[in-house]
Structure formats: C-alpha cells, structure tokens
PDB file of C-alpha atoms in Angstrom:
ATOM      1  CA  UNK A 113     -60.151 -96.776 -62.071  1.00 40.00           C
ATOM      2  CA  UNK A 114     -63.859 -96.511 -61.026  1.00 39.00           C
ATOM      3  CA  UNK A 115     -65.876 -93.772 -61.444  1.00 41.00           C
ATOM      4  CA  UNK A 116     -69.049 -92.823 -60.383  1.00 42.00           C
ATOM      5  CA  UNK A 117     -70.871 -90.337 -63.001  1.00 42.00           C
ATOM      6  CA  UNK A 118     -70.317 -87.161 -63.592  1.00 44.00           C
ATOM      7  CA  UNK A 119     -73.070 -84.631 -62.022  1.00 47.00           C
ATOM      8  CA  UNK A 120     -75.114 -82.749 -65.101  1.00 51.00           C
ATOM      9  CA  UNK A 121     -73.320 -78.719 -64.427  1.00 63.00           C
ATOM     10  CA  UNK A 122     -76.353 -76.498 -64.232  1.00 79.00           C
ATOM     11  CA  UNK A 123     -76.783 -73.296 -67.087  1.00 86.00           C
ATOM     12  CA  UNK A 124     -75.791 -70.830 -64.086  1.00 86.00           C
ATOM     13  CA  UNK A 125     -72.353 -72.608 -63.395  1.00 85.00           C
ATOM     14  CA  UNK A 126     -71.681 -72.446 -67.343  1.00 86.00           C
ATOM     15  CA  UNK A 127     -72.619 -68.625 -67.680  1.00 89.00           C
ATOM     16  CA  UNK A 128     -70.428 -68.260 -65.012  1.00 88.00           C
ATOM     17  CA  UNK A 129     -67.445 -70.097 -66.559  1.00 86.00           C
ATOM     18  CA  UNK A 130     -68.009 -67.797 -69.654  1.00 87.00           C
ATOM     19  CA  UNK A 131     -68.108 -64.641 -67.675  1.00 91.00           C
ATOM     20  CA  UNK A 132     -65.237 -65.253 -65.983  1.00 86.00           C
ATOM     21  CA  UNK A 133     -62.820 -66.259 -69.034  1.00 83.00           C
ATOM     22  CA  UNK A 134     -64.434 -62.697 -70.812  1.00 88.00           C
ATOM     23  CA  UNK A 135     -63.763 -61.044 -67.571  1.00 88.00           C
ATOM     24  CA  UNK A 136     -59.883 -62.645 -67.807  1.00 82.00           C
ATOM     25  CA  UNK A 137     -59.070 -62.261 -71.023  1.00 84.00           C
ATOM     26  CA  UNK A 138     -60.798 -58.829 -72.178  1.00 88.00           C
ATOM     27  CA  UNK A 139     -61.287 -56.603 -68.713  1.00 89.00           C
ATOM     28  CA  UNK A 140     -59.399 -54.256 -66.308  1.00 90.00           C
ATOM     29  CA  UNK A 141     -59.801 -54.129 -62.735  1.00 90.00           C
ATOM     30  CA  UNK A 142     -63.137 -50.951 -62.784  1.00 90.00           C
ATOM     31  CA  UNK A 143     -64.588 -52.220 -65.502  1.00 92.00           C
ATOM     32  CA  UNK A 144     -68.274 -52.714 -65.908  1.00 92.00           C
ATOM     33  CA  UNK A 145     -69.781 -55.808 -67.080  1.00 92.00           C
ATOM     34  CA  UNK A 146     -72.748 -54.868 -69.450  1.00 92.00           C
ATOM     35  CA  UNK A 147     -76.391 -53.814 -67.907  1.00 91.00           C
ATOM     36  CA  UNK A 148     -77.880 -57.140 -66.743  1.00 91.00           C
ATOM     37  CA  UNK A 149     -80.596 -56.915 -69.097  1.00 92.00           C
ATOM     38  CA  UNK A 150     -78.251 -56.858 -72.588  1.00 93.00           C
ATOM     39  CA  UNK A 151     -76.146 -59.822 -70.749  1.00 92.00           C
ATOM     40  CA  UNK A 152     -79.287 -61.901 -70.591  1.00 93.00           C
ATOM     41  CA  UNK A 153     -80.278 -60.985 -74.217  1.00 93.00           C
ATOM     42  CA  UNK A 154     -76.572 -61.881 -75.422  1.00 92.00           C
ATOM     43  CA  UNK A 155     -76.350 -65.076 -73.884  1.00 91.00           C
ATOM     44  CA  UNK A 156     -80.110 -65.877 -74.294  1.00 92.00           C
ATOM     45  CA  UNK A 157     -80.620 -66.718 -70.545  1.00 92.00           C
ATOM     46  CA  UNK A 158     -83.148 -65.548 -67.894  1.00 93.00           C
ATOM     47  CA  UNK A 159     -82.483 -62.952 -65.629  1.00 91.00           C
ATOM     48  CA  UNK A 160     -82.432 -65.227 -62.123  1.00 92.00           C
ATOM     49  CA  UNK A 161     -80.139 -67.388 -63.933  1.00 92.00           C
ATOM     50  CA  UNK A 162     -77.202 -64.579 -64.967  1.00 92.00           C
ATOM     51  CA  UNK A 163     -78.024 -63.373 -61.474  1.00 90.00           C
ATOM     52  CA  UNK A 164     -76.940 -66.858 -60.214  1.00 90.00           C
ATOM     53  CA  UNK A 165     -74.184 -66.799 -62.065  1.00 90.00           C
ATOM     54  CA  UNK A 166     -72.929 -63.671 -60.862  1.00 92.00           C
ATOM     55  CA  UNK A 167     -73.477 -64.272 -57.434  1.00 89.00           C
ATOM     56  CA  UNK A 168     -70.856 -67.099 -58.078  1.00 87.00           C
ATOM     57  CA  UNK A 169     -68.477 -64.783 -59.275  1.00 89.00           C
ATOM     58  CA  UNK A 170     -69.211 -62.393 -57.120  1.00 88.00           C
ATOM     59  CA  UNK A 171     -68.085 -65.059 -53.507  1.00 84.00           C
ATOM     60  CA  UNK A 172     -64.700 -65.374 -55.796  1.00 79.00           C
ATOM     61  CA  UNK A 173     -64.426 -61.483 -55.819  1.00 83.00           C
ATOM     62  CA  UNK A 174     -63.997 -61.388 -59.139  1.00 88.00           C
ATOM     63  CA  UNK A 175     -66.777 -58.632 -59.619  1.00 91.00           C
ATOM     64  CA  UNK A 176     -68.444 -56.315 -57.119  1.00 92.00           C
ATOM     65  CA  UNK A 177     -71.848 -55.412 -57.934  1.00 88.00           C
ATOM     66  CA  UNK A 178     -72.593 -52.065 -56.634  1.00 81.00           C
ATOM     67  CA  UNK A 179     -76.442 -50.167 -56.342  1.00 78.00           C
ATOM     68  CA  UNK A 180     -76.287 -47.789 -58.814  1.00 77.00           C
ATOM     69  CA  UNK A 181     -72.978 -48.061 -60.993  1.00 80.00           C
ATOM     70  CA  UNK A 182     -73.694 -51.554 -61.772  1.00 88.00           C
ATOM     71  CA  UNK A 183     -71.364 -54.869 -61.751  1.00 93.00           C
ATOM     72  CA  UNK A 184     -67.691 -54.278 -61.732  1.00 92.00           C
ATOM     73  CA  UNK A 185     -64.258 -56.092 -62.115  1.00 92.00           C
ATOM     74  CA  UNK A 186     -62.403 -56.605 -58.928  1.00 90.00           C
ATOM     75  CA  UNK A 187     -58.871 -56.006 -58.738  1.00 85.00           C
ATOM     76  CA  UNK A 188     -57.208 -59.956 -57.917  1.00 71.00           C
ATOM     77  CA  UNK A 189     -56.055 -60.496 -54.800  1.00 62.00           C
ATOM     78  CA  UNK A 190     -52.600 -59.911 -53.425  1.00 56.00           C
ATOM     79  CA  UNK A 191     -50.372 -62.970 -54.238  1.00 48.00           C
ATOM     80  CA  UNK A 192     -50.597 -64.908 -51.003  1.00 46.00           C
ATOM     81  CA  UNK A 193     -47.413 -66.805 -51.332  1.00 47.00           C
ATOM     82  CA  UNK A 194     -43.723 -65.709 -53.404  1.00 44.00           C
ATOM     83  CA  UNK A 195     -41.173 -68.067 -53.977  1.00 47.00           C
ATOM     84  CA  UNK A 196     -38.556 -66.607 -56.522  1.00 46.00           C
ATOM     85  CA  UNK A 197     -35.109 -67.633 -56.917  1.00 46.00           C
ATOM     86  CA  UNK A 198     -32.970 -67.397 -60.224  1.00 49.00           C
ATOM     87  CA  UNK A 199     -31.638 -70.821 -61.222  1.00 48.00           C
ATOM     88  CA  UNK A 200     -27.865 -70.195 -63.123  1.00 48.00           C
ATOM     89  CA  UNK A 201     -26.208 -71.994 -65.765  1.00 48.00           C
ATOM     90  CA  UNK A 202     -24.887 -74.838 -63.138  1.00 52.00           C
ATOM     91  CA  UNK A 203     -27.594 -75.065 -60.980  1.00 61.00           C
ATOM     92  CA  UNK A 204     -30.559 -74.973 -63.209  1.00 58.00           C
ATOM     93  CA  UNK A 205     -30.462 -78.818 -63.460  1.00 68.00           C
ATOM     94  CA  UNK A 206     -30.422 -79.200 -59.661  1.00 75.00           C
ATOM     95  CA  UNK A 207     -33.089 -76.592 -59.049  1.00 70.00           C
ATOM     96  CA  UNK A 208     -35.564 -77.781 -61.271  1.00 70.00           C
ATOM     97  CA  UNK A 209     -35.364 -81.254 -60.073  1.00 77.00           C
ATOM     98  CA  UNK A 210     -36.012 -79.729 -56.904  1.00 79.00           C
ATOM     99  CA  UNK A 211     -38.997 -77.981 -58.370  1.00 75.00           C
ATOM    100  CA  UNK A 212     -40.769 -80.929 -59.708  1.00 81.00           C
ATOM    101  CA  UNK A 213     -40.055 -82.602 -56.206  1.00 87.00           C
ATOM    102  CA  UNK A 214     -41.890 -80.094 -55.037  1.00 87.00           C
ATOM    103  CA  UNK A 215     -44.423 -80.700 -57.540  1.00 90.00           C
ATOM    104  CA  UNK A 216     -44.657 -84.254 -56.619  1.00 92.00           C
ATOM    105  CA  UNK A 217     -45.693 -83.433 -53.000  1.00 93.00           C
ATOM    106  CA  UNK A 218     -47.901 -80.702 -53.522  1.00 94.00           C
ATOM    107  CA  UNK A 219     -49.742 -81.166 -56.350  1.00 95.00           C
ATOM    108  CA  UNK A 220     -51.167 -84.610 -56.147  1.00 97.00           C
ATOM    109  CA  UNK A 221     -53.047 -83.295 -52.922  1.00 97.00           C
ATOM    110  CA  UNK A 222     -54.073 -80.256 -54.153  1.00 97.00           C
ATOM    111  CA  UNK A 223     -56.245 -82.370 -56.910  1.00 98.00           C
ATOM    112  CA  UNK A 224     -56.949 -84.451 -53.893  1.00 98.00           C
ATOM    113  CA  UNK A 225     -58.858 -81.856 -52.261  1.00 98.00           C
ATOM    114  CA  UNK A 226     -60.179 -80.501 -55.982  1.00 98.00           C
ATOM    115  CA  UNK A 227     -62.130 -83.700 -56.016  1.00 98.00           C
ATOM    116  CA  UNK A 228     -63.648 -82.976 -52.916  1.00 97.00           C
ATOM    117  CA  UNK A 229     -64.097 -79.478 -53.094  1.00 96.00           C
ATOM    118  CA  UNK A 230     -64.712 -78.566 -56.497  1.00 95.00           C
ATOM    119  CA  UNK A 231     -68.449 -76.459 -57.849  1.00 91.00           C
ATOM    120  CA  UNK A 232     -70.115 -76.510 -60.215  1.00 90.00           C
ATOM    121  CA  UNK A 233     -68.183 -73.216 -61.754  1.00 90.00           C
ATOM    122  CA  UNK A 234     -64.351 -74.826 -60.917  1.00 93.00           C
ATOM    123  CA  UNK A 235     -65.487 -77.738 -63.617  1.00 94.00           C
ATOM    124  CA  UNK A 236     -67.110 -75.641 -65.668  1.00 91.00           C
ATOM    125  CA  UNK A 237     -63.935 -73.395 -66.441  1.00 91.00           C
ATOM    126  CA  UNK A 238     -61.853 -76.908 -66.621  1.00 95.00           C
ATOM    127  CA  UNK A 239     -63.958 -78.615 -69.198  1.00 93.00           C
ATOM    128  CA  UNK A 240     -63.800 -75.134 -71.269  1.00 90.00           C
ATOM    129  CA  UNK A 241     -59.812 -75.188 -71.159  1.00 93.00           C
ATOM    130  CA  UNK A 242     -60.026 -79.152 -72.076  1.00 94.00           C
ATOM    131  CA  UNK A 243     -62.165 -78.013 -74.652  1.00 91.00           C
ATOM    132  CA  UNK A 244     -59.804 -75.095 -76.477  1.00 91.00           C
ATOM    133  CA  UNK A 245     -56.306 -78.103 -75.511  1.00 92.00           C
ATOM    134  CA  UNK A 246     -55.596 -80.208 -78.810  1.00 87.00           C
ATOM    135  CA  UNK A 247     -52.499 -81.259 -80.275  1.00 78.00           C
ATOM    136  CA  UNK A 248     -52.005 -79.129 -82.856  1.00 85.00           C
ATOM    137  CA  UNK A 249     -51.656 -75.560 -80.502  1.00 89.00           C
ATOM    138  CA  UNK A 250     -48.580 -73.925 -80.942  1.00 91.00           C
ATOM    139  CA  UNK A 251     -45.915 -74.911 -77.739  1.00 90.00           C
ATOM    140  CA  UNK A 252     -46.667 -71.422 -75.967  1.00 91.00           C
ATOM    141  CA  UNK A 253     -50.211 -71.303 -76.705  1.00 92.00           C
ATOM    142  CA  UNK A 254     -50.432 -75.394 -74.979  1.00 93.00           C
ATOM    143  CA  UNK A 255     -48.572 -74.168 -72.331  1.00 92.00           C
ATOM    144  CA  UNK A 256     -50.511 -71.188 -71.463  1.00 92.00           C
ATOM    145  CA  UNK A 257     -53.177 -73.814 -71.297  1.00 93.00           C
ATOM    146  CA  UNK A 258     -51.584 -76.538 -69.695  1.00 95.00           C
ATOM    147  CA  UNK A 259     -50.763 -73.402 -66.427  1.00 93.00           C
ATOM    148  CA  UNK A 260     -53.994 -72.396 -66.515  1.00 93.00           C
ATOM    149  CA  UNK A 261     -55.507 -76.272 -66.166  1.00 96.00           C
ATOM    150  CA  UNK A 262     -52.692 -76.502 -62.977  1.00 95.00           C
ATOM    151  CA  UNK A 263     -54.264 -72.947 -61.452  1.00 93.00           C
ATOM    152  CA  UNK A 264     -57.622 -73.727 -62.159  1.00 94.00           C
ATOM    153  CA  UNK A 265     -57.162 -77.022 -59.982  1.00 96.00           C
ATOM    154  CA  UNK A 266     -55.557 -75.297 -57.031  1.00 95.00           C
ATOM    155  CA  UNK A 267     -58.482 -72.307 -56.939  1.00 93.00           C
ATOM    156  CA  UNK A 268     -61.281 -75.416 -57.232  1.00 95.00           C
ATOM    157  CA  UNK A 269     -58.698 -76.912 -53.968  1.00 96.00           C
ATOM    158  CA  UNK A 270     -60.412 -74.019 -51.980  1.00 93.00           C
ATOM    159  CA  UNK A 271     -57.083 -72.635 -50.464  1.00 92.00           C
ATOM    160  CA  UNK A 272     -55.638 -69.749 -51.913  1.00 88.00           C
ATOM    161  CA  UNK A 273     -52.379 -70.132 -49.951  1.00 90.00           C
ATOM    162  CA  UNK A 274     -52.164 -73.422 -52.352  1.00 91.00           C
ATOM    163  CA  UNK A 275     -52.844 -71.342 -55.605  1.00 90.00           C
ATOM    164  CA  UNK A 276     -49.525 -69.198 -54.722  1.00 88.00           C
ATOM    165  CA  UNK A 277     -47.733 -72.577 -54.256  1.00 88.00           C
ATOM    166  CA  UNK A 278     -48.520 -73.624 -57.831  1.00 88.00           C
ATOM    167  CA  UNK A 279     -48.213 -70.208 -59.301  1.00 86.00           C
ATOM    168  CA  UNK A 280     -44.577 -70.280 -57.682  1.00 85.00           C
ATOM    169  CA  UNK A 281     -43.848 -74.193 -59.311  1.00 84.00           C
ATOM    170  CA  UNK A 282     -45.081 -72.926 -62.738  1.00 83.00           C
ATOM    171  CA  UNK A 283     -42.392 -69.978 -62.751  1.00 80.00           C
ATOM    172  CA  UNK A 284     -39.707 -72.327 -61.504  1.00 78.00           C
ATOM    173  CA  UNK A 285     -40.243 -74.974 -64.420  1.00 80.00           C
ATOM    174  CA  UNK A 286     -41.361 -72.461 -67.503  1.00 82.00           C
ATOM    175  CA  UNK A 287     -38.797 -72.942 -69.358  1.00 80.00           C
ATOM    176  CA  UNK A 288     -38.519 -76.692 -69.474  1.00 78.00           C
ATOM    177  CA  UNK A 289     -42.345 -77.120 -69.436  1.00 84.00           C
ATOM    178  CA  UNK A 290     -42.037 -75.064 -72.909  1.00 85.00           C
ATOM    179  CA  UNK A 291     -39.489 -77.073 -73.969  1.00 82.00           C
ATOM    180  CA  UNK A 292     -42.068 -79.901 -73.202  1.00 84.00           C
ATOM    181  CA  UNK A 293     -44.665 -78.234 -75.164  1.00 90.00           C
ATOM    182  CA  UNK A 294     -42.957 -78.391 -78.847  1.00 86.00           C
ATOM    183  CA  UNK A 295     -43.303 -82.162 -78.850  1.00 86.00           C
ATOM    184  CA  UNK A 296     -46.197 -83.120 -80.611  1.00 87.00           C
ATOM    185  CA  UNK A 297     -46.373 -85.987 -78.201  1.00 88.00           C
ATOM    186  CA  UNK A 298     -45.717 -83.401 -74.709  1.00 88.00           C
ATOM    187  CA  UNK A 299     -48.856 -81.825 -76.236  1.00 92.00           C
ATOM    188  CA  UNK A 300     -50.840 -85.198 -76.336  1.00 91.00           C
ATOM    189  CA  UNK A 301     -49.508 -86.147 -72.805  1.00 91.00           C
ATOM    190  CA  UNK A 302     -50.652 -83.229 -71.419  1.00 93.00           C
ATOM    191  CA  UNK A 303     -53.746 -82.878 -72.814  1.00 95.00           C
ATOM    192  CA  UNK A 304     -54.635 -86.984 -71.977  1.00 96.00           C
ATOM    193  CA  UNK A 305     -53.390 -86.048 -68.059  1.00 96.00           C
ATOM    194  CA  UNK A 306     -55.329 -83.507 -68.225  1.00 97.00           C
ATOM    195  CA  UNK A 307     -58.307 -85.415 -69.145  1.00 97.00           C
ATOM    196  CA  UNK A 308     -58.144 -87.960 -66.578  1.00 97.00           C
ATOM    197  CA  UNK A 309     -57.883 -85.711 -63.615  1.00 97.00           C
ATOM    198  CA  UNK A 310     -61.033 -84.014 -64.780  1.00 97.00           C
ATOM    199  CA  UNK A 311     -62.781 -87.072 -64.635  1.00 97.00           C
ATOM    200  CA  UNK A 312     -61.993 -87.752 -61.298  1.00 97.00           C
ATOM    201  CA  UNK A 313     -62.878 -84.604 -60.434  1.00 97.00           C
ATOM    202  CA  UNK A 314     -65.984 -84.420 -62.113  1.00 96.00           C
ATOM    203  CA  UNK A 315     -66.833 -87.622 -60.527  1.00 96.00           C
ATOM    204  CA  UNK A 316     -65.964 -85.916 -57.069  1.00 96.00           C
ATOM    205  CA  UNK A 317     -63.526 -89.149 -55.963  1.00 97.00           C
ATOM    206  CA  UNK A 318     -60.390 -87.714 -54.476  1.00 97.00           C
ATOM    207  CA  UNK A 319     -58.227 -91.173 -54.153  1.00 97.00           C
ATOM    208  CA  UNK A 320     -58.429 -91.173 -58.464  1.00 97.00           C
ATOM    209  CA  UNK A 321     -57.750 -88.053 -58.370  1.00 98.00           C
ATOM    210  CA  UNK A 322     -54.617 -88.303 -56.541  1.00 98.00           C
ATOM    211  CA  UNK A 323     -53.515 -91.288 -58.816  1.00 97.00           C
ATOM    212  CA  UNK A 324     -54.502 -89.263 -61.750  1.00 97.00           C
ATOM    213  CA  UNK A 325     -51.870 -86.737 -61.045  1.00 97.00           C
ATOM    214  CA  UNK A 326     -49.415 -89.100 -59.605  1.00 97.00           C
ATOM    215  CA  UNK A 327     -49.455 -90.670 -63.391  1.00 96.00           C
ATOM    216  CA  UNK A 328     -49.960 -87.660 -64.657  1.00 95.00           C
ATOM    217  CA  UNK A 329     -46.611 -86.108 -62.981  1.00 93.00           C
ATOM    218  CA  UNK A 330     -45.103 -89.306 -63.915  1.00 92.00           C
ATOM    219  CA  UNK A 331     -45.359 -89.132 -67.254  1.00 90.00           C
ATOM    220  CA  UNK A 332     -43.964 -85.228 -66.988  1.00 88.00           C
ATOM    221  CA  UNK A 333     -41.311 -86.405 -65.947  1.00 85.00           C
ATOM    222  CA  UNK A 334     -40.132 -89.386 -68.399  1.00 86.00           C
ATOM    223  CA  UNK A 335     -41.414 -87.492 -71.415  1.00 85.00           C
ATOM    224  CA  UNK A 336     -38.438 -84.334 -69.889  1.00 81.00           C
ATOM    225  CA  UNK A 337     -36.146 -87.341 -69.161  1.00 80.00           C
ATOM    226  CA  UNK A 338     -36.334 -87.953 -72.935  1.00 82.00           C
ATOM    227  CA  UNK A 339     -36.916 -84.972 -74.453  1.00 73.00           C
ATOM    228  CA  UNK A 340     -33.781 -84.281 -76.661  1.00 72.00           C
ATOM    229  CA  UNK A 341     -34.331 -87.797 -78.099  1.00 76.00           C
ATOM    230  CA  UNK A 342     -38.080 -86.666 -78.808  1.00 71.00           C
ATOM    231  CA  UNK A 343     -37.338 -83.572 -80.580  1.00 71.00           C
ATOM    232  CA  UNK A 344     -34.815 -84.652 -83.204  1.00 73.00           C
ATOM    233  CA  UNK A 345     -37.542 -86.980 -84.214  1.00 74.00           C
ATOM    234  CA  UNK A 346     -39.988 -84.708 -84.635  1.00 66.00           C
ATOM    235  CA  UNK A 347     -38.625 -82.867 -87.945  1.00 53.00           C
ATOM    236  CA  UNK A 348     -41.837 -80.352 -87.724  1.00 47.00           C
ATOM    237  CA  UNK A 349     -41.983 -78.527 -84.206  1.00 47.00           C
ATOM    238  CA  UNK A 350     -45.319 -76.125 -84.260  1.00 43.00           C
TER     239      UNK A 350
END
C-alpha cells in the first residue's frame, strides 16, 4: 500500500476535535460553552483561532452561537434513517450474517468517500479515539470506541443519510461485536484496522481506503468465525 503523507492538522481543527468530544461527553442540548475569552485562556490559544474552531463546529450544528447569550449546544439532528428489527433465538444467526453483508457493501464505500471527503476536524476526532483504543480497555469500553471510530467515518463521508446506515448496522451486530471485544486479540484487531484506515484517510487516497476496510471487515469476520475457540484460550477476559 502506498501512501502519500499525511497533511500537518492545523491548531483550529484540534481545538475543534476537543470541543466537540467535551461538548459529547459532558453537555445538554442549551448549554453554553464558556465566554470565549476563559476558552482561549483554558486552552492557551488565540482568540481567531477558537473562533475558527467554532465556526467548524458551528457548519456541523453542533453549537449555535447567538449575539448576546453566547455559544450554545445544538440539539442533534433527527435520525435520518431507522432500521430496527428484533433478531429471535433461531434467526439471530441468519440475521446477523445478513447484517455484516450489509456491512460489507456499505461500509467499504463509505471510507471510500471518507478519504476523499474528510477535514481537517473528521481526522482530528479519529486520531483522538485511536489515541484513547489500546488493548487493555475493558470489552464495553473498546467497543464504545470501536462504534464511535465506524460513526466518526460515516460523518467525515459527508452524507448523513450514510451515518443512519451505520448507526442502524452497529445496533444489529452489538451483541456479537461485544462478544468480539473480550478477546484480547478482537481488541488488537480492531484497534490495528482501525489504524490502517486512518492512514489512508489521512493520506486522502480513497482506493486504500477501500482495501483498508475490505481487510479490515475481513478480519471481523474470521476473528467471529472463531471466536468460541478464542475465548477458552484466553483464561483472563478484561
């Protein structure tokens, strides 16, 4: 695989990336971010650069910055796409094959179009989830991850019809994808798949990004084929 280098992100697209993970994990819809002059002193930036930042988040909708009550949290959008069935006791082996078809088709275009379509901000927020992935997370919290790393993909895809696909796939294979997650070596795989397709993506080249997560689906798939095996020979599950 060939690679061309990886543009340098710029400090606006990582304030941004920062934001929007505090915005994610610690605010409501109506709240206010903090006046822009204590954001710039906490994060030791200048005041055109948070504004850059914020203007990023602001064409996502995560915030609304409005004269006179200051910067707040957007509600998200309305899901754009539902697919919900619930798979019984005889079907779930049939459905979830179906699922990860599904997955097959979908997904390696999705980082297809990631490649070509990704900012600044989309790899910024991917390199920070690489970044908290290792080996040693507990199965839920490397599959929290590991869905996150998926949606991030389909928002930097530029289609939000395709982030309701994925959303849909993730609920359809939870359970097994957990099941994944308490091998020590489903958390390696993932992480290492995860790795590759952010290379390609950071090196903007959409045919390696495709094969990334071709390979990267691939590997899914044998590690589920042989997960009992896996598991009884991992004495220790995290």
């Amino acid at each position: 695989m060939v690679l061309t280098a990886p543009r340098p992100r710029t400090i606006s697209a990582e304030v941004a990336a920062r934001l929007e993970r505090h915005i994610a994990d610690d605010l409501s819809p109506g709240d206010k971010l903090p006046p822009e002059r204590e954001l710039c002193a906490t994060l030791n930036i200048s005041r055109a650069t948070l504004r850059e930042a914020l203007r990023a988040l602001e064409d996502r909708r995560l915030i609304e910055r409005r004269p006179g009550r200051g910067t707040v949290v957007c509600a998200p959008p309305e899901p754009q796409l539902a697919l919900s069935f619930e798979p019984s006791t005889d079907e779930g082996a049939r459905e979830f094959a179906q699922a990860a078809e599904l997955r097959r088709i979908v997904e390696p275009q999705v980082a297809e179009l990631a490649a070509l379509r990704a900012t600044e901000l989309d790899l910024a927020q991917l390199d920070e989830i690489l970044r908290e992935s290792h080996a040693g997370l507990t199965a839920e919290e490397s599959l929290r991850l590991d869905v996150e790393f998926h949606r991030r993909l389909a928002v930097a895809a530029g289609n939000p019809l395709l982030v309701g696909v994925c959303e849909a796939m993730n609920g359809l294979v939870h359970d097994v994808r957990l099941r994944s997650h308490l091998a020590r070596e489903g958390r390696r795989n993932s992480i290492e798949g995860h790795q590759r397709l952010y290379a390609a993506l950071a090196a903007h080249n959409p045919a390696a990004a495709r094969r990334a997560m071709d390979d990267h689906l691939a590997d899914v798939g044998e590690l589920i084929a042989g997960l009992d095996e896996i598991l009884r020979s991992e004495p220790e599950l995290r």
